[in-house]
Amino acid sequence: MVIPGEAPFFSHTITDRAGTHERPSRILLVDDDAPLRRTLPHVLAQPGRRFEECGTVADAIARLEHNRYDLILLDYRLPDGTGLDVLDWLANAGRPEAVVMISGEDAIDAAIGALRRGADDYVRKPYHVAQLQRAVQNVLHKALLEQANGVMSQRLKSSERLHRYLVESSPDFIFTLNPSGVFNYVNPRVEAMLGYTREQLLGKAFTTLLLDDDAIRVDVLLREAARGKRIHQVLELRLRRCDPNTGQPGASTVTVTLNAVPIHGRGGDDNNAAPAGIYGVARDISERKRAEEIITFQAYHDQLTHLPNRILFKDRLELAIAQAQRRGGLLAVMFIDVDRFKRVNDTYGHSEGDRLLRVLAARLKETLRKGDTLARLGGDEFTVLLPDIAHPEDAETIAQKIHAALAAPFQLEHGDFHVTASIGIAVFPRDGDVAEQLTQHADIAMYQIKREGKNGFRFFDPDLNAHYRERIGLENDLRSALQRNEFSLCYQPQISMATGRLVGLEALLRWQHPTHGQIGPTAFIQVAEEVGLIREISHWVVDTATAQLADWHARGHAALRMSINLSSQDFDRDDTIDRVADCVARYGLAQDRFEVEITERVMMRDTADVIARIRRLRECGVGISIDDFGTGYSALAYLQKFPVSSLKIDRSFVNNLNGQGTQPIISAITGIARGFGLHLVAEGVERPEQARHLKDMGCDTMQGYLFSRPISADDVNRWLDAPPLPPGALSITPPPQQA
């Protein structure tokens, strides 16, 4: 029951420091009246209260030395002193226990003395039970409030210390501004980040740290915050570092993200109330920005030359096309390929090749205008964008400048190296109106220069595109020609004028294309070499030719000779040479019956590896025939180096037998053959008078349309089974079925 005007009774419990558990209130009764000590716990009993008792000052102090209490009910008169002695002990010990003094003294001085010494209340005997209960209740309630207040105060102090530590130790630049935007607090981070002392910034406007182009954006942000608006925008800007010489903001900057919010006063976060200031956090993102710049640069630039790469070139080309379309202007795309660059890597190593590319890129860049773009697509391929040209001839002028710039040799570690380049040019809108098309057409034009001998430039021609598409189709069909068994060999007969017999054959490759019909080697061998198919084709030719020759030998024509043509690339590796040697050994072909024809182009390479491979063929019994002998200026010099077994007089000499100087050349060739003991064949014989002149000059074996076109193996069988021509006969009638 609660009495009006009186404090209600509470169940007082004390919260521990963690604030999660409660413990009972401990009360110490100090009175020399034993019956009273036994009675009071019953009178004052409440849930959560525990009582202890003693009867002297000494006992009370002894208990206090070992225990703590929430309340002491202290009698004034005790056998060994007064309650004031206990109060004095509590005061000297700095103890927080609450005390209610109970006394029978009538003098007011006793009450005053007790309250001055720290008693929380004073109850005079005799007292009403309710009076004592109220006194105890009030004191315990007061103690509980004080305890809660003390805990809260301690927590606030701890929180303040923690927050101050966090702000002072933050890796971010934290500051506060007054409503005018002037610093009134900065944390120590400003010294490391911007080079200012705290004292240098206090009292200065925040805008003094900003660059002009950032000041407008920050001014808007600060004005919004000063009006109390909570800003959710985070700005990225640059803060000026302190110039150590002047102590003022300098040219050096730090890139930061800035977040600013208003500081509200007692009114709280009220949008209608003016804030007391602005709280700001600036985070240094300079390293992140540098990393982003590096990543962005690497994504759009070539790492070796630092030129734009394919992606950036395409972006710039598309932009230039859009601008040219709006203005009705022209632009050009150049595709540049360095000639013979592979030789640098193969001879001097890739580090020298990289060095050459860097120097080459610098030279190319010097030939261009300020607005032009030079890009490296990869390897030794470069592209150039020439925007805003007045005439297509402007691109030609740039191409000439590029060739002139490459005229001087490049200095490599192992000596000078002369560089040439093949350049293809496509012009917008004549040669295409999209980026991919212009680049492709420039590439096609460059490829045509490569085919024509390199070291030049040319504009794209629509006919080139058709040729290019045909070539791509040819290349795709060529890849599956072996699997589809589309290759075949035909044979050009070689006739001995002395005996009238068929003494030799030149095996010629043919491709029976499914749509284009029969195709000769001149139409596809170069393609096969470029796409890496020549090895498989050469192996097929070797296998087929040696097997066919072995069959004819087995049929009784052991003196029959056969020659095949190999690609110059076959002499760059051992596998095709091994294939020839293995086939000759497998079929047991006699010495020099199977020949490999080589051109002077192969001889002029004159490398130790090429000579070693040719010598290996000769050691295996394979003959070596020099095709088109006499057409090269150095042929005679190489006869002593290469173990040659046959010479072939080129058809150009045969066609021009009556030309000035031709007959002496043929006479010289026949003399050389006799002097070196070489077999001699004249090719391209088409008229009887040619055969007579050649025979008179000492050439016995001939091939050409006079005798037969290239024929199939079955037709060769008919030749072999037919009777020989009369000695000296110059024609056959009728010829066998032609292939």
XYZ file of C-alpha atoms in Angstrom:
739
model
C 0.000 0.000 0.000
C 1.319 3.440 -0.954
C 0.581 6.303 1.369
C -0.236 9.556 -0.460
C 2.616 12.011 -0.283
C 5.102 9.298 0.560
C 7.611 7.577 -1.651
C 6.503 4.089 -2.665
C 8.385 1.097 -1.496
C 10.672 -0.394 -4.134
C 12.463 -3.656 -4.373
C 15.963 -2.293 -4.551
C 18.591 -4.329 -6.284
C 22.046 -3.179 -7.353
C 23.135 -3.576 -10.999
C 26.683 -4.892 -11.512
C 29.221 -3.162 -13.803
C 28.260 -5.185 -16.854
C 24.678 -3.985 -16.411
C 23.289 -7.439 -17.085
C 22.843 -9.012 -13.606
C 21.417 -7.792 -10.306
C 22.523 -8.504 -6.721
C 20.672 -7.951 -3.413
C 21.092 -4.763 -1.387
C 23.361 -5.438 1.598
C 22.451 -3.596 4.799
C 24.599 -3.496 7.960
C 22.834 -2.885 11.337
C 25.167 -1.385 13.943
C 23.391 -1.148 17.371
C 24.217 -2.346 20.880
C 20.567 -3.301 21.468
C 20.478 -6.979 20.480
C 16.647 -7.351 20.463
C 16.441 -4.310 18.203
C 19.019 -5.836 15.847
C 16.868 -8.945 15.568
C 13.672 -6.971 15.067
C 14.723 -4.453 12.427
C 15.390 -7.018 9.638
C 11.812 -8.159 9.954
C 10.476 -4.631 9.989
C 12.556 -3.511 7.024
C 12.366 -6.760 5.114
C 11.852 -6.393 1.367
C 12.696 -8.700 -1.529
C 16.323 -8.252 -2.502
C 17.488 -6.997 0.920
C 20.030 -8.843 3.064
C 20.951 -7.813 6.590
C 24.048 -8.234 8.746
C 24.448 -6.972 12.287
C 27.023 -6.017 14.869
C 27.021 -4.075 18.164
C 30.245 -2.030 18.418
C 32.316 0.439 16.489
C 35.159 -2.045 16.277
C 32.943 -4.800 14.918
C 31.474 -2.392 12.355
C 34.896 -1.265 11.124
C 36.122 -4.883 11.007
C 33.210 -5.853 8.796
C 33.704 -2.784 6.590
C 37.339 -3.663 6.059
C 36.318 -6.952 4.424
C 32.945 -6.186 2.928
C 31.036 -3.493 1.128
C 27.462 -2.505 1.897
C 24.793 -0.460 0.259
C 23.378 0.934 3.516
C 24.495 1.189 7.136
C 21.866 1.701 9.893
C 24.134 3.234 12.542
C 23.263 3.868 16.207
C 24.693 7.048 17.638
C 25.670 5.609 21.058
C 27.793 2.463 21.011
C 29.723 0.740 23.790
C 33.156 1.627 22.405
C 32.407 4.934 20.773
C 29.854 6.760 18.701
C 28.482 6.368 15.233
C 30.493 9.450 14.324
C 33.642 7.330 14.588
C 32.287 4.998 11.920
C 31.393 7.986 9.719
C 34.918 9.329 10.114
C 36.362 5.956 9.128
C 34.156 5.815 6.059
C 35.167 9.333 5.039
C 38.873 8.614 5.492
C 38.584 5.379 3.529
C 36.650 7.084 0.719
C 33.839 4.577 1.033
C 30.538 5.158 -0.799
C 28.163 3.402 1.655
C 24.963 5.293 2.483
C 24.335 5.836 6.211
C 21.147 6.402 8.218
C 22.031 7.568 11.733
C 19.609 6.377 14.485
C 19.995 8.274 17.774
C 18.188 9.029 21.002
C 20.036 12.350 21.379
C 17.727 15.314 21.604
C 20.369 17.931 20.899
C 20.308 19.285 17.384
C 24.097 19.328 17.374
C 24.147 15.515 17.203
C 22.086 15.516 14.028
C 24.143 18.336 12.505
C 27.402 16.547 13.301
C 26.171 13.304 11.782
C 24.983 14.949 8.567
C 28.203 16.935 8.253
C 30.236 13.752 8.571
C 28.393 12.204 5.679
C 25.225 10.635 7.028
C 22.454 10.526 4.447
C 19.601 10.758 7.012
C 19.053 11.091 10.733
C 16.255 9.291 12.605
C 15.601 10.181 16.246
C 14.467 7.574 18.775
C 11.757 6.739 19.466
C 10.688 6.550 15.821
C 7.684 5.273 13.975
C 8.355 2.168 11.942
C 7.004 3.832 8.842
C 9.396 6.714 9.386
C 12.368 4.358 9.469
C 11.048 2.467 6.466
C 10.743 5.698 4.471
C 14.238 6.757 5.489
C 15.712 3.434 4.429
C 13.689 3.446 1.205
C 14.731 6.977 0.275
C 18.374 6.414 1.013
C 18.509 3.176 -0.971
C 16.670 4.822 -3.853
C 19.053 7.747 -3.751
C 22.039 5.402 -3.684
C 20.626 3.522 -6.643
C 20.213 6.718 -8.652
C 23.697 7.883 -7.767
C 25.117 4.551 -8.752
C 23.288 4.589 -12.091
C 24.408 8.153 -12.677
C 27.973 7.231 -11.853
C 27.900 4.295 -14.261
C 26.427 6.500 -16.981
C 28.978 9.211 -16.352
C 31.781 6.684 -16.493
C 30.439 5.289 -19.723
C 30.176 8.742 -21.229
C 33.737 9.479 -20.242
C 34.909 6.154 -21.700
C 32.907 6.762 -24.875
C 34.345 10.250 -25.200
C 37.866 8.934 -24.754
C 37.216 6.180 -27.327
C 35.742 8.555 -29.882
C 38.513 11.069 -29.346
C 41.061 8.291 -29.795
C 39.353 7.100 -32.965
C 39.211 10.609 -34.416
C 42.752 11.504 -33.399
C 44.126 8.182 -34.680
C 42.027 7.988 -37.857
C 43.854 7.478 -41.155
C 41.391 9.982 -42.641
C 41.572 13.764 -42.412
C 38.709 14.623 -40.029
C 37.742 18.220 -39.354
C 34.926 20.483 -38.252
C 34.022 23.857 -39.683
C 31.974 26.667 -38.219
C 28.910 27.799 -40.200
C 31.190 30.122 -42.210
C 33.348 27.234 -43.426
C 36.351 28.008 -41.204
C 38.309 25.223 -39.509
C 37.736 24.948 -35.760
C 39.061 21.396 -35.400
C 41.458 19.217 -37.426
C 42.836 15.852 -36.419
C 46.573 15.063 -36.531
C 46.238 13.190 -39.843
C 46.393 16.532 -41.663
C 50.127 16.784 -40.994
C 50.980 13.539 -42.792
C 48.424 13.993 -45.568
C 48.802 17.667 -46.441
C 51.891 18.818 -44.582
C 50.133 21.441 -42.392
C 50.313 21.672 -38.635
C 46.975 21.843 -36.874
C 47.693 25.414 -35.843
C 48.262 26.457 -39.468
C 44.740 25.447 -40.480
C 42.705 26.461 -37.445
C 40.906 29.698 -38.245
C 41.427 29.362 -42.012
C 38.703 28.739 -44.585
C 38.436 25.235 -46.022
C 38.286 26.652 -49.555
C 41.928 27.792 -49.299
C 42.911 24.133 -49.804
C 40.959 23.746 -53.048
C 41.819 24.134 -56.708
C 39.617 26.523 -58.641
C 37.731 23.835 -60.581
C 36.921 21.977 -57.353
C 35.989 25.066 -55.315
C 32.573 25.531 -56.992
C 31.458 21.968 -56.280
C 32.654 22.089 -52.675
C 31.047 25.486 -52.135
C 27.666 24.034 -53.126
C 28.205 21.077 -50.788
C 29.151 23.271 -47.820
C 26.250 25.684 -48.384
C 23.805 22.785 -48.423
C 25.324 21.409 -45.224
C 25.292 24.875 -43.608
C 21.540 25.064 -44.288
C 21.123 21.844 -42.347
C 20.550 19.509 -45.291
C 22.007 16.069 -44.832
C 24.219 15.534 -47.877
C 24.496 12.044 -49.280
C 26.868 13.026 -52.081
C 30.546 12.124 -51.760
C 32.855 14.374 -53.760
C 36.150 13.383 -55.315
C 38.506 16.341 -55.378
C 42.089 17.490 -54.884
C 43.432 19.216 -51.781
C 46.511 21.386 -52.086
C 49.484 20.332 -49.995
C 51.471 22.774 -47.948
C 54.449 24.327 -49.690
C 57.303 23.723 -47.198
C 59.045 26.923 -48.306
C 56.111 29.290 -47.819
C 53.833 27.399 -45.455
C 50.986 28.216 -47.844
C 48.969 25.922 -50.149
C 51.209 24.867 -53.028
C 50.886 23.224 -56.426
C 51.187 19.657 -55.167
C 47.826 17.986 -54.523
C 46.325 14.935 -52.843
C 43.213 13.298 -54.309
C 40.537 12.635 -51.661
C 36.889 11.716 -51.292
C 35.019 14.271 -49.168
C 31.927 13.622 -47.090
C 30.394 16.540 -45.142
C 27.381 16.534 -42.809
C 25.855 19.301 -40.657
C 26.466 19.380 -36.899
C 23.189 20.108 -35.071
C 22.957 21.591 -31.601
C 20.554 20.709 -28.799
C 17.655 20.804 -31.186
C 18.945 17.576 -32.776
C 18.766 16.697 -36.429
C 16.181 19.296 -37.313
C 16.193 20.495 -40.917
C 14.605 23.756 -39.840
C 17.319 24.558 -37.316
C 20.595 26.128 -38.372
C 23.494 23.730 -37.705
C 26.249 24.579 -35.318
C 28.852 23.673 -37.895
C 29.953 21.096 -40.433
C 31.652 17.778 -39.841
C 33.872 16.571 -42.676
C 35.919 13.468 -43.529
C 38.503 13.512 -46.333
C 39.964 10.137 -47.307
C 43.216 9.975 -49.273
C 42.642 7.938 -52.467
C 45.799 9.022 -54.283
C 47.258 5.511 -54.367
C 43.970 4.082 -55.575
C 43.745 6.723 -58.305
C 47.299 5.992 -59.402
C 46.499 2.273 -59.492
C 43.338 2.967 -61.502
C 45.301 5.128 -63.919
C 47.894 2.372 -64.370
C 45.194 -0.246 -64.929
C 43.372 2.021 -67.369
C 46.611 2.786 -69.221
C 47.468 -0.904 -69.450
C 43.982 -1.700 -70.736
C 44.261 0.783 -73.598
C 47.995 0.886 -74.378
C 50.674 -1.471 -75.582
C 53.021 -2.324 -72.715
C 56.185 -2.403 -74.844
C 55.894 0.838 -76.833
C 53.264 2.654 -74.697
C 51.357 3.339 -77.888
C 47.561 2.960 -78.041
C 46.509 -0.650 -78.504
C 43.843 -2.161 -80.728
C 40.972 -1.222 -78.368
C 41.927 2.442 -78.032
C 42.690 2.721 -81.748
C 39.240 1.388 -82.587
C 37.608 3.877 -80.175
C 39.480 6.808 -81.714
C 38.764 5.594 -85.231
C 35.028 5.303 -84.528
C 35.013 8.813 -83.056
C 36.922 10.170 -86.071
C 34.461 8.461 -88.435
C 31.501 10.042 -86.612
C 33.122 13.491 -86.839
C 33.987 12.995 -90.518
C 30.405 11.983 -91.278
C 29.068 15.144 -89.644
C 31.551 17.381 -91.441
C 31.625 15.516 -94.742
C 35.396 15.109 -94.435
C 37.969 12.419 -95.192
C 40.220 10.277 -93.039
C 42.709 7.521 -93.746
C 43.786 4.348 -91.996
C 47.269 2.943 -92.577
C 48.307 -0.620 -91.794
C 52.084 -0.956 -91.356
C 53.958 -4.255 -91.212
C 57.705 -4.371 -90.619
C 59.494 -6.429 -93.287
C 61.847 -9.195 -92.155
C 61.267 -8.452 -88.466
C 61.277 -12.163 -87.617
C 64.918 -12.247 -88.665
C 65.824 -9.888 -85.805
C 64.140 -12.091 -83.203
C 65.606 -15.270 -84.655
C 69.117 -13.861 -85.039
C 69.583 -11.508 -82.081
C 66.877 -12.577 -79.645
C 63.558 -11.145 -78.517
C 65.109 -8.485 -76.282
C 66.775 -6.923 -79.318
C 63.501 -7.285 -81.208
C 61.684 -5.418 -78.437
C 64.313 -2.706 -78.469
C 63.933 -2.311 -82.224
C 60.145 -2.005 -81.880
C 60.465 0.758 -79.273
C 62.869 2.790 -81.418
C 60.794 2.099 -84.513
C 57.633 3.326 -82.770
C 59.416 6.558 -81.831
C 60.491 7.152 -85.441
C 57.037 6.457 -86.803
C 55.493 8.855 -84.307
C 57.796 11.655 -85.427
C 56.419 11.450 -88.973
C 52.805 12.066 -87.914
C 50.802 15.171 -87.198
C 49.756 16.180 -83.699
C 46.199 14.878 -84.057
C 47.165 11.561 -85.684
C 47.139 8.273 -83.787
C 49.836 5.609 -84.014
C 48.889 2.261 -82.469
C 50.567 -1.101 -82.124
C 48.291 -4.041 -82.802
C 50.856 -6.633 -81.761
C 54.063 -8.167 -83.042
C 55.468 -5.948 -85.802
C 52.093 -4.567 -86.920
C 51.170 -0.903 -86.465
C 48.148 1.130 -87.506
C 47.869 4.865 -88.115
C 44.759 7.049 -88.004
C 44.954 10.196 -90.122
C 41.834 12.282 -89.357
C 40.837 15.423 -91.229
C 42.824 14.912 -94.427
C 41.974 17.120 -97.390
C 42.856 14.603 -100.112
C 43.778 10.900 -100.262
C 47.188 12.035 -101.475
C 47.832 13.388 -97.962
C 48.055 9.780 -96.755
C 50.521 9.059 -99.551
C 52.687 11.938 -98.296
C 52.700 10.430 -94.796
C 53.618 7.012 -96.209
C 56.566 8.556 -98.041
C 57.672 10.284 -94.844
C 57.527 6.950 -93.013
C 59.736 5.268 -95.603
C 62.144 8.193 -95.455
C 62.268 7.958 -91.653
C 63.134 4.260 -91.867
C 65.946 4.810 -94.366
C 68.567 5.377 -91.677
C 69.756 2.117 -90.065
C 68.705 1.184 -86.543
C 71.533 0.701 -84.106
C 71.191 -2.613 -82.286
C 73.569 -4.137 -79.794
C 75.074 -6.387 -82.473
C 75.295 -3.718 -85.164
C 73.145 -1.733 -87.551
C 69.918 -3.132 -88.972
C 68.046 -1.674 -91.938
C 64.281 -1.741 -91.644
C 61.711 -1.512 -94.401
C 57.946 -1.537 -94.079
C 54.936 -2.513 -96.146
C 52.055 -0.039 -95.838
C 48.419 -0.430 -96.853
C 46.071 2.572 -96.931
C 42.276 2.763 -96.780
C 40.376 6.059 -97.108
C 37.003 6.955 -95.577
C 34.365 6.943 -97.021
C 35.674 5.559 -100.298
C 37.005 2.303 -98.869
C 34.547 1.777 -96.021
C 32.415 3.604 -93.491
C 32.975 1.525 -90.335
C 36.135 1.058 -88.290
C 36.494 -2.688 -88.787
C 36.059 -2.401 -92.543
C 38.630 0.369 -92.953
C 41.216 -1.501 -90.877
C 40.581 -4.721 -92.790
C 40.916 -3.020 -96.163
C 44.154 -1.326 -95.138
C 45.409 -4.748 -94.037
C 44.469 -6.254 -97.418
C 46.328 -3.481 -99.243
C 49.383 -4.049 -97.025
C 49.280 -7.775 -97.704
C 49.306 -7.086 -101.430
C 52.480 -5.026 -100.989
C 54.006 -8.001 -99.198
C 53.166 -10.214 -102.159
C 54.629 -7.712 -104.607
C 58.028 -7.577 -102.926
C 57.572 -5.545 -99.722
C 58.992 -2.114 -98.875
C 56.252 -0.010 -100.442
C 52.751 1.323 -99.996
C 49.494 1.159 -101.887
C 45.872 2.180 -101.514
C 43.095 -0.343 -101.158
C 41.481 -1.503 -104.391
C 38.065 -3.243 -104.368
C 39.535 -5.921 -106.616
C 41.938 -6.745 -103.804
C 39.023 -7.505 -101.525
C 37.568 -9.987 -103.976
C 40.992 -11.574 -104.386
C 41.412 -11.653 -100.622
C 38.065 -13.365 -100.128
C 38.939 -15.905 -102.803
C 42.235 -16.534 -101.093
C 40.552 -17.097 -97.716
C 38.196 -19.564 -99.373
C 41.134 -21.260 -101.060
C 42.945 -21.486 -97.770
C 39.946 -23.072 -96.034
C 39.516 -25.622 -98.862
C 43.239 -26.360 -98.859
C 43.152 -27.375 -95.193
C 40.871 -30.299 -95.960
C 42.200 -31.210 -99.426
C 44.472 -33.995 -98.134
C 41.692 -35.570 -96.068
C 39.396 -35.497 -99.114
C 42.123 -37.068 -101.325
C 41.953 -34.182 -103.800
C 45.678 -34.086 -104.664
C 47.199 -36.006 -107.542
C 50.465 -36.205 -109.450
C 50.893 -35.928 -113.199
C 54.176 -36.498 -114.987
C 56.042 -34.480 -117.639
C 57.956 -36.934 -119.880
C 61.669 -36.390 -120.537
C 62.845 -37.849 -123.852
C 66.359 -38.873 -124.886
C 67.002 -37.574 -128.417
C 69.714 -40.194 -128.955
C 67.527 -43.248 -128.177
C 63.991 -41.885 -128.642
C 63.077 -43.415 -125.285
C 61.322 -42.037 -122.230
C 64.192 -41.675 -119.758
C 62.751 -39.453 -117.074
C 59.702 -37.760 -115.585
C 59.077 -34.621 -113.631
C 56.304 -35.170 -111.069
C 53.924 -32.222 -110.984
C 51.339 -31.635 -108.263
C 47.698 -30.981 -109.151
C 44.717 -30.181 -106.954
C 41.291 -31.329 -108.111
C 39.212 -28.620 -106.413
C 35.553 -29.619 -105.873
C 34.222 -26.411 -107.495
C 37.121 -24.820 -109.405
C 38.336 -28.005 -111.107
C 42.023 -28.801 -111.566
C 44.389 -26.204 -110.040
C 48.135 -26.029 -110.655
C 50.686 -25.550 -107.851
C 51.372 -21.898 -108.670
C 47.832 -21.086 -107.458
C 48.088 -22.687 -104.038
C 51.669 -23.550 -103.024
C 52.384 -20.045 -101.719
C 49.162 -20.169 -99.697
C 50.172 -23.550 -98.300
C 53.550 -22.126 -97.311
C 52.008 -19.132 -95.587
C 49.443 -21.107 -93.571
C 51.814 -23.920 -92.614
C 50.331 -26.726 -94.747
C 53.313 -27.224 -97.060
C 54.903 -29.844 -94.803
C 51.977 -32.267 -95.055
C 51.640 -31.660 -98.798
C 55.357 -32.251 -99.417
C 55.190 -35.492 -97.435
C 52.296 -36.668 -99.595
C 54.214 -35.808 -102.789
C 57.311 -37.692 -101.587
C 55.290 -40.775 -100.565
C 53.287 -40.877 -103.797
C 56.190 -40.188 -106.185
C 58.619 -42.694 -104.653
C 55.943 -45.403 -104.543
C 55.096 -44.798 -108.220
C 58.738 -44.812 -109.304
C 59.337 -48.037 -107.374
C 56.361 -49.606 -109.197
C 57.769 -48.664 -112.611
C 61.179 -49.984 -111.650
C 59.564 -53.241 -110.562
C 57.911 -53.491 -113.975
C 61.288 -53.545 -115.665
C 62.036 -49.845 -116.219
C 64.888 -49.605 -113.705
C 66.680 -46.833 -115.636
C 63.726 -44.444 -115.372
C 64.458 -41.239 -113.427
C 61.946 -39.040 -111.616
C 62.299 -35.575 -110.143
C 60.036 -33.729 -107.712
C 59.841 -30.105 -106.643
C 60.047 -29.261 -102.929
C 59.257 -25.943 -101.275
C 62.155 -23.833 -100.063
C 60.621 -24.186 -96.596
C 61.256 -27.935 -96.730
C 64.973 -27.189 -96.492
C 64.468 -25.271 -93.238
C 63.681 -28.419 -91.248
C 64.713 -32.042 -91.178
C 61.372 -33.867 -91.279
C 60.776 -33.622 -95.047
C 64.422 -34.501 -95.772
C 64.043 -37.497 -93.459
C 60.881 -38.471 -95.326
C 62.702 -38.479 -98.678
C 65.613 -40.516 -97.296
C 63.272 -43.035 -95.625
C 61.170 -43.530 -98.776
C 64.211 -43.978 -101.034
C 65.628 -46.535 -98.617
C 62.275 -48.315 -98.162
C 61.755 -48.807 -101.903
C 65.415 -49.496 -102.649
C 65.643 -46.856 -105.386
C 68.942 -46.836 -107.219
C 71.452 -43.988 -107.057
C 70.227 -40.749 -108.667
C 67.048 -42.323 -110.000
C 64.964 -40.158 -107.664
C 65.823 -36.440 -107.784
C 64.844 -33.357 -105.826
C 64.812 -30.115 -107.781
C 66.035 -27.009 -105.980
C 65.968 -23.423 -107.154
C 68.735 -20.880 -107.023
C 66.706 -19.184 -104.276
C 67.472 -22.150 -102.036
C 71.137 -22.139 -103.016
C 71.534 -18.435 -102.373
C 70.507 -18.885 -98.755
C 73.825 -20.737 -98.416
C 73.414 -21.650 -94.755
C 75.214 -24.508 -93.073
C 71.910 -26.224 -92.293
C 70.688 -26.087 -95.910
C 73.981 -27.427 -97.277
C 73.982 -30.201 -94.657
C 70.462 -31.295 -95.614
C 71.332 -31.382 -99.342
C 74.486 -33.385 -98.623
C 72.417 -35.847 -96.590
C 70.116 -36.401 -99.574
C 73.080 -37.076 -101.833
C 74.513 -39.537 -99.314
C 71.170 -41.402 -99.377
C 71.352 -41.738 -103.175
C 68.965 -38.900 -103.978
C 69.866 -36.768 -106.951
C 69.911 -32.967 -106.711
C 68.803 -31.027 -109.777
C 69.119 -27.249 -110.127
C 65.954 -25.938 -111.727
C 66.054 -22.825 -113.951
C 69.832 -22.981 -114.091
C 71.530 -19.890 -115.444
C 68.867 -17.378 -114.504
C 70.670 -16.307 -111.311
C 73.843 -14.301 -111.176
C 75.500 -16.575 -108.635
C 74.598 -20.053 -109.935
C 78.116 -20.969 -111.080
C 79.657 -20.040 -107.729
C 77.360 -22.440 -105.909
C 78.095 -25.500 -108.036
C 81.240 -26.086 -105.976
C 79.362 -25.858 -102.668
C 76.308 -27.978 -103.459
C 76.617 -31.681 -104.443
C 74.530 -31.321 -107.610
C 73.725 -34.237 -109.938
C 71.612 -32.536 -112.685
C 71.070 -29.186 -114.383
C 67.913 -27.961 -116.126
C 68.166 -25.357 -118.877
C 65.482 -22.794 -118.185
C 62.612 -22.434 -120.675
C 63.429 -18.718 -121.065
C 66.668 -19.682 -122.886
C 64.844 -22.300 -124.975
C 62.144 -19.819 -126.045
C 64.785 -17.307 -127.100
C 67.313 -19.545 -128.799
C 67.943 -17.004 -131.566
C 68.233 -14.091 -129.158
C 71.444 -12.214 -128.611
C 73.789 -14.154 -126.317
C 71.402 -17.064 -125.710
C 73.254 -19.751 -127.663
C 76.595 -19.006 -125.956
C 74.859 -19.328 -122.592
C 73.371 -22.711 -123.507
C 76.715 -23.848 -124.894
C 78.324 -22.783 -121.625
C 75.731 -24.687 -119.598
C 76.252 -27.861 -121.628
C 79.999 -27.430 -121.162
C 79.570 -27.042 -117.429
C 77.413 -30.188 -117.292
C 80.026 -32.181 -119.176
C 82.827 -30.735 -117.053
C 81.144 -31.599 -113.785
C 79.713 -34.889 -115.036
C 76.132 -33.721 -114.555
C 72.953 -34.924 -116.173
C 71.422 -32.180 -118.384
C 67.741 -31.553 -119.227
C 66.235 -28.778 -121.343
C 62.679 -27.791 -120.424
C 59.993 -25.931 -122.335
C 60.782 -27.440 -125.742
C 57.755 -26.759 -127.929
C 59.042 -26.593 -131.536
C 61.136 -29.010 -133.622
C 63.752 -26.368 -134.462
C 64.325 -25.821 -130.730
C 64.972 -29.523 -130.260
C 67.409 -29.605 -133.211
C 69.390 -26.584 -131.946
C 69.586 -28.000 -128.429
C 70.708 -31.378 -129.720
C 73.358 -29.728 -131.869
C 74.625 -27.810 -128.807
C 75.055 -31.012 -126.807
C 71.772 -31.353 -124.890
C 70.245 -34.829 -125.302
C 67.369 -35.010 -122.769
C 64.401 -32.677 -123.268
C 60.888 -32.111 -122.000
C 58.097 -29.902 -123.295
C 54.851 -29.771 -125.218
C 56.665 -30.871 -128.378
C 56.740 -34.336 -126.846
C 53.886 -34.306 -124.390
C 51.967 -32.290 -121.877
C 51.977 -33.585 -118.276
C 50.191 -36.963 -118.274
C 48.729 -39.408 -115.785
C 50.478 -42.521 -114.479
C 48.323 -44.690 -116.749
C 49.449 -42.699 -119.787
C 53.050 -43.090 -118.638
C 52.475 -46.841 -118.643
C 51.392 -46.619 -122.297
C 54.552 -44.622 -123.060
C 56.689 -47.238 -121.386
C 54.970 -50.094 -123.209
C 55.100 -48.373 -126.626
C 58.072 -48.854 -128.976
C 60.745 -46.114 -128.786
C 60.804 -43.217 -131.174
C 63.217 -43.492 -134.033
C 66.553 -41.939 -133.116
C 66.429 -38.242 -133.916
C 62.621 -38.170 -134.205
C 61.169 -34.865 -133.105
C 57.494 -35.734 -132.593
C 55.174 -38.579 -131.698
C 51.896 -39.506 -133.338
C 49.410 -39.780 -131.943
C 50.256 -38.658 -128.387
C 48.745 -40.621 -125.508
C 45.718 -39.280 -123.650
C 46.665 -35.977 -122.091
C 46.187 -35.230 -118.359
